[in-house]
Every structure is written in C-alpha cells, then in structure tokens.
Amino acid sequence: NPTVRLHRSKLEEVGGYHKVEWPEDYDLWLRLHGAGARMGKPPGILHFWREHGARLSRTHGDYTLQAIRRCRLHHLVEHMNLKQRPVVMVGAGFEGKAAGRVLIEEGVHIVAHVDADPRKVGGRLMGEGGVRVFAASQLVPLARQSPDTVVVVAIGTAGARPGLREELRALGFTEGLNAVVAA
C-alpha cells in the first residue's frame, strides 16, 4: 500500500496487519474504519502500478471473491453486532445465498429472506428446513417484528445499490443503524 499515510498510533491501536484467510490489507482498512479512523482519497494519481497475472492477489485463495465477501461480512457482523440481532436478508439470488451462508457461519440468525422474484417466494434457502423466502411486500412487517432487526441487502445486480438505498430510506430504514447494503 504505497500511498497510505496514517499515524503509527492508529496502526498500533488496531494491532497492525493480521494473518487472516482473506486480504490482509482489506482486513486492516475495515478494522481501522471500525476504530473510527477517518479515510479519504486526495485528488489525482498518486501511484502508477504495473499489473501482472502472477501477483498473489490474482493467484492466492485468500484473494478470491468469496474470501473478500467473508472479510467484508465478518467485519459487518462485528460492526453492527449482528450476532445479537435478528437479520432479514433482501435477495435470494446468488449474492443473497452466498452472503447468507457466510453470515450463518459467523453465528448470525437470519429470520427470513425477501425477494422480488415470485418463483423464489415460498421456497427455503440454506438447505432443507432452512430460511423461508418471502415476497418483497413482506419486508417491513418482517423487519418490524423486533426493534433490533437489521435488514441486510445482498443483491448482485449491477447498478441496483442506489435504488435499493432509496427504497430502504423510503420504507423508514436507516443505513448503518437498522439496514445495510452489503452487496
């Protein structure tokens, strides 16, 4: 990370780099963020990088999309205390199922999946007896069953995030408090 500037004390506060099963720099940035570090990017090009296919970040298992997903969701669980709160997942497609599996591995209780696709509604995810899929119209009633419920959106459709965030706001959810767009 040749363009990063930070106080040594902040790096020491979060324990520096850790040996993890996902990108160690991403893990560090997420721990710094969780510790309240302010981050930003100055304008302009700061560094030229010569990319090649033999880099570890292109060849090692710790840098796969699944490893990055596990890192991101691990820190989300910690940041939003999701092990102690019921979760309603929005999205029953590839991203929703992948995120749901990681969250369950992290000890999160998913009470429902919500999806707009009528072919998925009524089904179950995460194996037999798994989490039931409800229609999108059921999001608010499901989320309001407990005041601690968090809505986690995991939809991989390109360009969908801004619209989803607006819909969550319109339904009375606050990102970072009781909702998050995770994918």
Coordinates of N, CA and C in Angstrom, one line a residue:
N1 N 0.8 -1.2 0.0 CA 0.0 0.0 0.0 C 0.9 1.2 0.0
P2 N 1.5 1.5 -1.1 CA 2.5 2.6 -1.2 C 2.0 4.0 -1.1
T3 N 0.7 4.2 -1.1 CA 0.2 5.6 -1.0 C -0.5 5.9 0.3
V4 N -0.5 5.0 1.3 CA -1.2 5.2 2.5 C -0.4 6.0 3.5
R5 N -1.1 7.0 4.1 CA -0.4 7.8 5.2 C -1.3 7.6 6.4
L6 N -0.8 7.3 7.6 CA -1.5 7.2 8.8 C -0.6 7.3 10.0
H7 N -1.1 7.7 11.1 CA -0.3 7.8 12.3 C 0.0 6.3 12.8
R8 N 1.2 6.2 13.2 CA 1.6 4.9 13.7 C 0.7 4.4 14.9
S9 N 0.3 5.4 15.7 CA -0.5 5.0 16.9 C -1.8 4.4 16.5
K10 N -2.4 4.8 15.4 CA -3.7 4.2 14.9 C -3.4 2.8 14.4
L11 N -2.3 2.6 13.7 CA -2.0 1.3 13.3 C -1.7 0.3 14.5
E12 N -1.1 0.8 15.5 CA -0.8 0.0 16.7 C -2.1 -0.2 17.4
E13 N -3.0 0.8 17.4 CA -4.3 0.6 18.1 C -5.1 -0.6 17.7
V14 N -5.1 -0.8 16.3 CA -5.8 -1.9 15.8 C -5.0 -3.2 15.6
G15 N -3.7 -3.2 16.1 CA -2.9 -4.4 16.0 C -2.2 -4.6 14.7
G16 N -2.1 -3.6 13.8 CA -1.4 -3.8 12.6 C -2.0 -4.9 11.7
Y17 N -1.2 -5.4 10.8 CA -1.7 -6.5 9.9 C -1.9 -7.8 10.7
H18 N -2.9 -8.5 10.4 CA -3.2 -9.8 11.0 C -3.1 -10.9 9.9
K19 N -2.7 -12.1 10.3 CA -2.7 -13.2 9.4 C -4.1 -13.8 9.4
V20 N -4.8 -13.5 8.2 CA -6.2 -13.9 8.1 C -6.4 -14.7 6.8
E21 N -7.5 -15.3 6.6 CA -7.8 -16.0 5.4 C -8.5 -15.2 4.3
W22 N -8.2 -13.9 4.2 CA -8.7 -13.0 3.2 C -7.7 -11.9 3.1
P23 N -7.8 -11.0 2.2 CA -6.8 -9.9 2.0 C -6.5 -9.2 3.3
E24 N -5.2 -9.3 3.7 CA -4.8 -8.7 5.0 C -4.9 -7.1 5.0
D25 N -4.7 -6.5 3.8 CA -4.9 -5.1 3.8 C -6.3 -4.6 3.9
Y26 N -7.2 -5.3 3.2 CA -8.6 -5.0 3.3 C -9.1 -5.2 4.8
D27 N -8.6 -6.3 5.4 CA -8.9 -6.5 6.8 C -8.5 -5.3 7.7
L28 N -7.3 -4.9 7.4 CA -6.7 -3.7 8.2 C -7.6 -2.5 8.0
W29 N -8.0 -2.2 6.7 CA -8.8 -1.0 6.5 C -10.1 -1.1 7.2
L30 N -10.7 -2.2 7.2 CA -12.0 -2.4 7.9 C -11.9 -2.3 9.4
R31 N -10.8 -2.8 9.9 CA -10.6 -2.6 11.4 C -10.3 -1.2 11.7
L32 N -9.5 -0.5 10.9 CA -9.3 1.0 11.1 C -10.6 1.7 11.1
H33 N -11.4 1.4 10.1 CA -12.7 2.1 9.9 C -13.6 1.8 11.2
G34 N -13.6 0.6 11.7 CA -14.3 0.2 12.8 C -13.8 0.9 14.1
A35 N -12.5 1.3 14.1 CA -12.0 2.0 15.2 C -12.1 3.5 15.1
G36 N -12.9 4.0 14.1 CA -13.2 5.4 13.9 C -12.1 6.2 13.1
A37 N -11.2 5.5 12.4 CA -10.3 6.2 11.6 C -11.0 6.9 10.5
R38 N -10.6 8.2 10.2 CA -11.1 8.9 9.0 C -10.3 8.5 7.8
M39 N -10.9 8.3 6.7 CA -10.3 7.9 5.5 C -10.7 8.7 4.3
G40 N -9.8 8.9 3.4 CA -10.2 9.7 2.2 C -9.1 9.5 1.1
K41 N -9.4 10.0 0.0 CA -8.5 9.9 -1.2 C -8.3 11.3 -1.7
P42 N -7.1 11.7 -1.8 CA -6.8 13.0 -2.4 C -7.0 13.0 -3.9
P43 N -7.3 14.1 -4.5 CA -7.5 14.1 -6.0 C -6.2 13.7 -6.7
G44 N -6.3 13.2 -7.9 CA -5.2 13.0 -8.7 C -4.6 11.6 -8.6
I45 N -3.7 11.3 -9.5 CA -3.0 10.0 -9.5 C -1.8 10.0 -8.5
L46 N -1.8 9.1 -7.5 CA -0.8 9.1 -6.5 C 0.3 8.0 -6.8
H47 N 0.0 7.0 -7.6 CA 0.9 6.0 -7.8 C 0.6 5.2 -9.1
F48 N 1.6 4.9 -9.9 CA 1.4 4.0 -11.1 C 1.7 2.6 -10.7
W49 N 0.9 1.7 -11.1 CA 1.1 0.3 -10.7 C 1.2 -0.6 -12.0
R50 N 2.1 -1.4 -12.0 CA 2.2 -2.3 -13.2 C 1.6 -3.6 -12.8
E51 N 0.5 -4.0 -13.4 CA -0.3 -5.1 -13.1 C 0.2 -6.3 -13.9
H52 N 0.3 -7.5 -13.2 CA 0.6 -8.7 -13.9 C -0.1 -9.9 -13.2
G53 N -0.4 -10.9 -14.0 CA -1.3 -12.0 -13.6 C -0.7 -12.9 -12.6
A54 N 0.7 -12.8 -12.3 CA 1.3 -13.7 -11.3 C 1.3 -13.1 -9.9
R55 N 0.7 -11.9 -9.7 CA 0.6 -11.4 -8.4 C -0.2 -12.3 -7.4
L56 N 0.1 -12.3 -6.2 CA -0.6 -13.1 -5.2 C -2.1 -12.7 -5.2
S57 N -2.4 -11.4 -5.3 CA -3.8 -11.1 -5.3 C -4.6 -11.6 -6.5
R58 N -3.9 -12.1 -7.5 CA -4.5 -12.7 -8.6 C -4.5 -14.3 -8.6
T59 N -3.6 -14.8 -7.7 CA -3.4 -16.3 -7.7 C -3.7 -17.0 -6.4
H60 N -3.7 -16.3 -5.3 CA -3.8 -17.0 -4.0 C -5.3 -17.0 -3.5
G61 N -5.6 -18.1 -2.9 CA -7.0 -18.3 -2.4 C -7.5 -17.2 -1.4
D62 N -6.6 -16.5 -0.7 CA -7.0 -15.5 0.2 C -7.6 -14.3 -0.5
Y63 N -7.5 -14.2 -1.8 CA -7.9 -13.0 -2.6 C -9.1 -13.3 -3.5
T64 N -9.7 -14.4 -3.3 CA -10.9 -14.7 -4.2 C -12.1 -13.8 -3.8
L65 N -13.0 -13.8 -4.6 CA -14.3 -13.0 -4.3 C -14.9 -13.6 -3.1
Q66 N -14.9 -14.9 -2.9 CA -15.5 -15.5 -1.7 C -14.7 -15.0 -0.4
A67 N -13.4 -15.0 -0.5 CA -12.6 -14.6 0.6 C -12.9 -13.1 1.0
I68 N -13.0 -12.3 -0.1 CA -13.3 -10.8 0.2 C -14.7 -10.7 0.8
R69 N -15.7 -11.5 0.3 CA -17.0 -11.5 0.9 C -17.0 -11.9 2.3
R70 N -16.2 -12.9 2.7 CA -16.1 -13.3 4.1 C -15.5 -12.2 4.9
C71 N -14.5 -11.6 4.4 CA -13.9 -10.5 5.2 C -14.9 -9.3 5.4
R72 N -15.5 -8.9 4.4 CA -16.5 -7.8 4.5 C -17.6 -8.1 5.5
L73 N -18.1 -9.3 5.3 CA -19.3 -9.7 6.2 C -18.8 -10.0 7.6
H74 N -17.6 -10.5 7.8 CA -17.1 -10.7 9.2 C -17.1 -9.3 9.9
H75 N -16.5 -8.3 9.2 CA -16.5 -7.0 9.9 C -17.8 -6.4 10.0
L76 N -18.7 -6.6 9.1 CA -20.1 -6.1 9.2 C -20.8 -6.7 10.5
V77 N -20.6 -8.0 10.7 CA -21.1 -8.7 11.9 C -20.6 -8.0 13.1
E78 N -19.3 -7.8 13.2 CA -18.7 -7.1 14.3 C -19.2 -5.7 14.5
H79 N -19.2 -4.9 13.4 CA -19.6 -3.5 13.5 C -21.0 -3.3 13.9
M80 N -21.9 -4.1 13.4 CA -23.3 -3.9 13.6 C -23.9 -4.9 14.7
N81 N -23.0 -5.6 15.4 CA -23.4 -6.5 16.4 C -24.4 -7.5 16.0
L82 N -24.3 -8.1 14.8 CA -25.3 -8.9 14.2 C -25.5 -10.3 14.9
K83 N -24.5 -10.7 15.7 CA -24.8 -12.0 16.4 C -25.8 -11.8 17.4
Q84 N -26.1 -10.6 17.8 CA -27.1 -10.4 18.9 C -28.4 -9.8 18.3
R85 N -28.6 -9.8 17.0 CA -29.7 -9.1 16.4 C -30.3 -10.0 15.3
P86 N -31.6 -10.1 15.2 CA -32.2 -10.9 14.0 C -32.0 -10.1 12.7
V87 N -31.8 -10.9 11.7 CA -31.5 -10.4 10.3 C -32.5 -10.8 9.3
V88 N -33.0 -9.9 8.5 CA -33.8 -10.2 7.4 C -32.9 -9.9 6.1
M89 N -32.7 -10.9 5.3 CA -31.9 -10.7 4.1 C -32.8 -10.3 3.0
V90 N -32.3 -9.4 2.2 CA -33.0 -9.0 0.9 C -32.2 -9.5 -0.2
G91 N -32.7 -10.4 -1.0 CA -32.0 -11.1 -2.1 C -31.9 -12.5 -1.8
A92 N -32.5 -13.3 -2.7 CA -32.4 -14.8 -2.6 C -31.7 -15.4 -3.9
G93 N -31.0 -14.5 -4.6 CA -30.2 -15.0 -5.7 C -28.8 -15.4 -5.3
F94 N -27.9 -15.4 -6.2 CA -26.5 -15.9 -5.9 C -25.9 -15.1 -4.8
E95 N -25.9 -13.8 -4.8 CA -25.3 -12.9 -3.8 C -26.0 -13.1 -2.4
G96 N -27.3 -13.1 -2.4 CA -28.0 -13.3 -1.2 C -27.8 -14.6 -0.5
K97 N -27.7 -15.7 -1.3 CA -27.4 -17.0 -0.8 C -26.0 -17.1 -0.3
A98 N -25.0 -16.5 -1.0 CA -23.6 -16.6 -0.6 C -23.4 -15.8 0.6
A99 N -24.0 -14.6 0.7 CA -23.9 -13.8 1.9 C -24.6 -14.4 3.1
G100 N -25.7 -15.0 2.9 CA -26.4 -15.7 3.9 C -25.6 -16.8 4.5
R101 N -25.0 -17.6 3.7 CA -24.2 -18.7 4.2 C -23.0 -18.2 5.1
V102 N -22.4 -17.1 4.6 CA -21.3 -16.6 5.4 C -21.8 -16.0 6.7
L103 N -22.9 -15.3 6.7 CA -23.5 -14.8 8.0 C -23.8 -15.9 8.9
I104 N -24.4 -17.0 8.4 CA -24.7 -18.1 9.3 C -23.5 -18.7 9.9
E105 N -22.4 -18.9 9.1 CA -21.1 -19.4 9.6 C -20.6 -18.4 10.7
E106 N -20.9 -17.2 10.6 CA -20.4 -16.2 11.6 C -21.3 -16.2 12.8
G107 N -22.4 -17.0 12.8 CA -23.2 -17.1 14.0 C -24.4 -16.1 14.0
V108 N -24.8 -15.6 12.8 CA -25.9 -14.7 12.7 C -27.2 -15.5 12.5
H109 N -28.3 -15.0 13.1 CA -29.6 -15.7 13.0 C -30.4 -14.9 11.9
I110 N -30.5 -15.6 10.7 CA -31.3 -15.0 9.6 C -32.8 -15.5 9.8
V111 N -33.7 -14.6 10.0 CA -35.1 -14.9 10.2 C -35.9 -15.1 8.9
A112 N -35.4 -14.5 7.9 CA -36.1 -14.5 6.6 C -35.3 -14.0 5.5
H113 N -35.6 -14.5 4.3 CA -35.0 -13.9 3.0 C -36.2 -13.2 2.4
V114 N -36.0 -12.1 1.7 CA -37.0 -11.4 0.9 C -36.6 -11.3 -0.5
D115 N -37.4 -11.6 -1.5 CA -37.0 -11.5 -2.9 C -38.2 -11.0 -3.7
A116 N -37.9 -10.3 -4.8 CA -39.0 -9.8 -5.7 C -39.4 -10.9 -6.7
D117 N -38.6 -11.9 -6.9 CA -38.9 -13.0 -7.9 C -39.9 -13.9 -7.3
P118 N -41.1 -13.9 -7.9 CA -42.2 -14.8 -7.4 C -41.9 -16.3 -7.4
R119 N -40.9 -16.7 -8.3 CA -40.5 -18.1 -8.3 C -39.8 -18.6 -7.1
K120 N -39.2 -17.6 -6.4 CA -38.4 -17.9 -5.2 C -39.2 -17.9 -3.9
V121 N -40.3 -17.1 -4.0 CA -41.2 -16.9 -2.8 C -41.8 -18.2 -2.4
G122 N -41.7 -18.4 -1.1 CA -42.3 -19.7 -0.5 C -41.3 -20.8 -0.4
G123 N -40.2 -20.6 -1.1 CA -39.1 -21.6 -1.0 C -38.3 -21.4 0.3
R124 N -37.2 -22.3 0.4 CA -36.3 -22.2 1.5 C -34.9 -22.2 1.0
L125 N -34.1 -21.4 1.7 CA -32.6 -21.3 1.4 C -31.8 -21.9 2.5
M126 N -30.6 -22.3 2.2 CA -29.7 -22.8 3.2 C -30.0 -24.2 3.6
G127 N -30.5 -25.0 2.7 CA -30.8 -26.4 2.9 C -32.2 -26.7 3.4
E128 N -32.5 -28.0 3.5 CA -33.9 -28.4 4.0 C -34.2 -27.8 5.4
G129 N -35.3 -27.3 5.5 CA -35.7 -26.7 6.8 C -35.0 -25.3 7.0
G130 N -34.4 -24.8 5.9 CA -33.7 -23.5 6.0 C -34.6 -22.3 6.2
V131 N -34.1 -21.2 5.7 CA -34.7 -19.9 5.8 C -35.7 -19.7 4.7
R132 N -36.9 -19.3 5.1 CA -38.0 -19.2 4.2 C -37.9 -17.9 3.4
V133 N -38.3 -17.9 2.1 CA -38.2 -16.7 1.2 C -39.6 -16.1 1.2
F134 N -39.7 -14.8 1.5 CA -41.0 -14.1 1.5 C -41.0 -13.1 0.3
A135 N -42.2 -12.6 -0.1 CA -42.3 -11.6 -1.1 C -41.8 -10.3 -0.6
A136 N -41.3 -9.4 -1.5 CA -40.7 -8.1 -1.1 C -41.7 -7.3 -0.3
S137 N -43.0 -7.5 -0.6 CA -44.0 -6.7 0.2 C -44.0 -7.0 1.7
Q138 N -43.4 -8.1 2.1 CA -43.3 -8.5 3.5 C -42.1 -8.0 4.2
L139 N -41.3 -7.2 3.5 CA -40.1 -6.7 4.2 C -40.3 -5.9 5.5
V140 N -41.2 -4.9 5.4 CA -41.4 -4.1 6.6 C -42.1 -4.9 7.7
P141 N -43.1 -5.7 7.5 CA -43.7 -6.5 8.6 C -42.6 -7.4 9.2
L142 N -41.8 -8.1 8.4 CA -40.8 -9.0 8.9 C -39.8 -8.2 9.7
A143 N -39.3 -7.1 9.2 CA -38.3 -6.3 9.9 C -38.8 -5.7 11.2
R144 N -40.1 -5.4 11.3 CA -40.7 -4.7 12.4 C -41.1 -5.7 13.5
Q145 N -40.9 -7.0 13.3 CA -41.2 -8.0 14.4 C -40.3 -7.8 15.6
S146 N -39.2 -7.3 15.4 CA -38.3 -7.0 16.6 C -37.6 -5.6 16.4
P147 N -37.5 -4.8 17.4 CA -36.9 -3.5 17.2 C -35.4 -3.5 16.9
D148 N -34.8 -4.7 17.1 CA -33.4 -4.9 16.9 C -33.1 -5.4 15.5
T149 N -34.1 -5.8 14.7 CA -33.8 -6.4 13.4 C -33.0 -5.5 12.5
V150 N -32.1 -6.1 11.7 CA -31.3 -5.5 10.7 C -31.7 -6.1 9.4
V151 N -31.9 -5.2 8.4 CA -32.1 -5.6 7.0 C -30.7 -5.6 6.3
V152 N -30.3 -6.7 5.8 CA -29.1 -6.9 5.0 C -29.4 -7.1 3.6
V153 N -29.1 -6.2 2.7 CA -29.3 -6.3 1.3 C -28.1 -7.0 0.6
A154 N -28.3 -8.0 -0.1 CA -27.2 -8.7 -0.8 C -27.8 -9.1 -2.2
I155 N -27.7 -8.1 -3.1 CA -28.2 -8.3 -4.5 C -27.1 -7.9 -5.4
G156 N -26.7 -8.9 -6.3 CA -25.6 -8.6 -7.2 C -25.9 -7.9 -8.5
T157 N -27.1 -7.5 -8.7 CA -27.5 -6.8 -9.9 C -26.7 -5.5 -10.1
A158 N -26.0 -5.3 -11.2 CA -25.2 -4.1 -11.4 C -26.1 -2.9 -11.4
G159 N -25.6 -1.9 -10.7 CA -26.3 -0.6 -10.7 C -27.5 -0.5 -9.7
A160 N -27.8 -1.6 -9.0 CA -29.0 -1.7 -8.2 C -28.9 -0.9 -6.8
R161 N -27.7 -0.7 -6.3 CA -27.5 -0.2 -5.0 C -28.1 1.2 -4.7
P162 N -28.0 2.2 -5.6 CA -28.6 3.5 -5.3 C -30.1 3.4 -5.2
G163 N -30.8 2.6 -6.0 CA -32.2 2.4 -5.9 C -32.6 1.7 -4.7
L164 N -31.8 0.7 -4.3 CA -32.1 -0.1 -3.1 C -32.0 0.8 -1.8
R165 N -31.0 1.6 -1.8 CA -30.8 2.5 -0.7 C -31.9 3.5 -0.6
E166 N -32.4 4.0 -1.7 CA -33.5 5.0 -1.7 C -34.8 4.3 -1.2
E167 N -35.0 3.0 -1.7 CA -36.2 2.3 -1.2 C -36.1 2.0 0.3
L168 N -35.0 1.7 0.8 CA -34.8 1.5 2.2 C -35.2 2.7 3.0
R169 N -34.6 3.9 2.5 CA -34.9 5.2 3.2 C -36.4 5.4 3.2
A170 N -37.0 5.2 2.0 CA -38.5 5.5 1.9 C -39.3 4.6 2.8
L171 N -38.8 3.4 3.1 CA -39.5 2.5 4.0 C -39.2 2.8 5.5
G172 N -38.4 3.7 5.7 CA -38.1 4.1 7.1 C -36.9 3.5 7.7
F173 N -36.0 2.9 6.9 CA -34.8 2.3 7.4 C -33.7 3.3 7.3
T174 N -32.7 3.1 8.2 CA -31.5 4.0 8.3 C -30.3 3.1 8.1
E175 N -29.6 3.4 7.0 CA -28.4 2.6 6.7 C -27.3 2.8 7.8
G176 N -26.8 1.7 8.2 CA -25.8 1.7 9.3 C -26.4 1.5 10.7
L177 N -27.7 1.7 10.8 CA -28.4 1.5 12.1 C -29.3 0.3 12.0
N178 N -30.2 0.2 11.1 CA -31.1 -1.0 11.0 C -31.1 -1.6 9.6
A179 N -30.2 -1.1 8.7 CA -30.2 -1.6 7.4 C -28.7 -1.4 6.8
V180 N -28.4 -2.3 5.9 CA -27.1 -2.2 5.3 C -27.2 -2.8 3.9
V181 N -26.5 -2.2 2.9 CA -26.4 -2.8 1.6 C -25.0 -3.4 1.5
A182 N -25.0 -4.8 1.6 CA -23.8 -5.5 1.7 C -23.2 -6.0 0.4
A183 N -24.0 -6.0 -0.6 CA -23.5 -6.5 -1.9 C -24.4 -5.9 -3.0

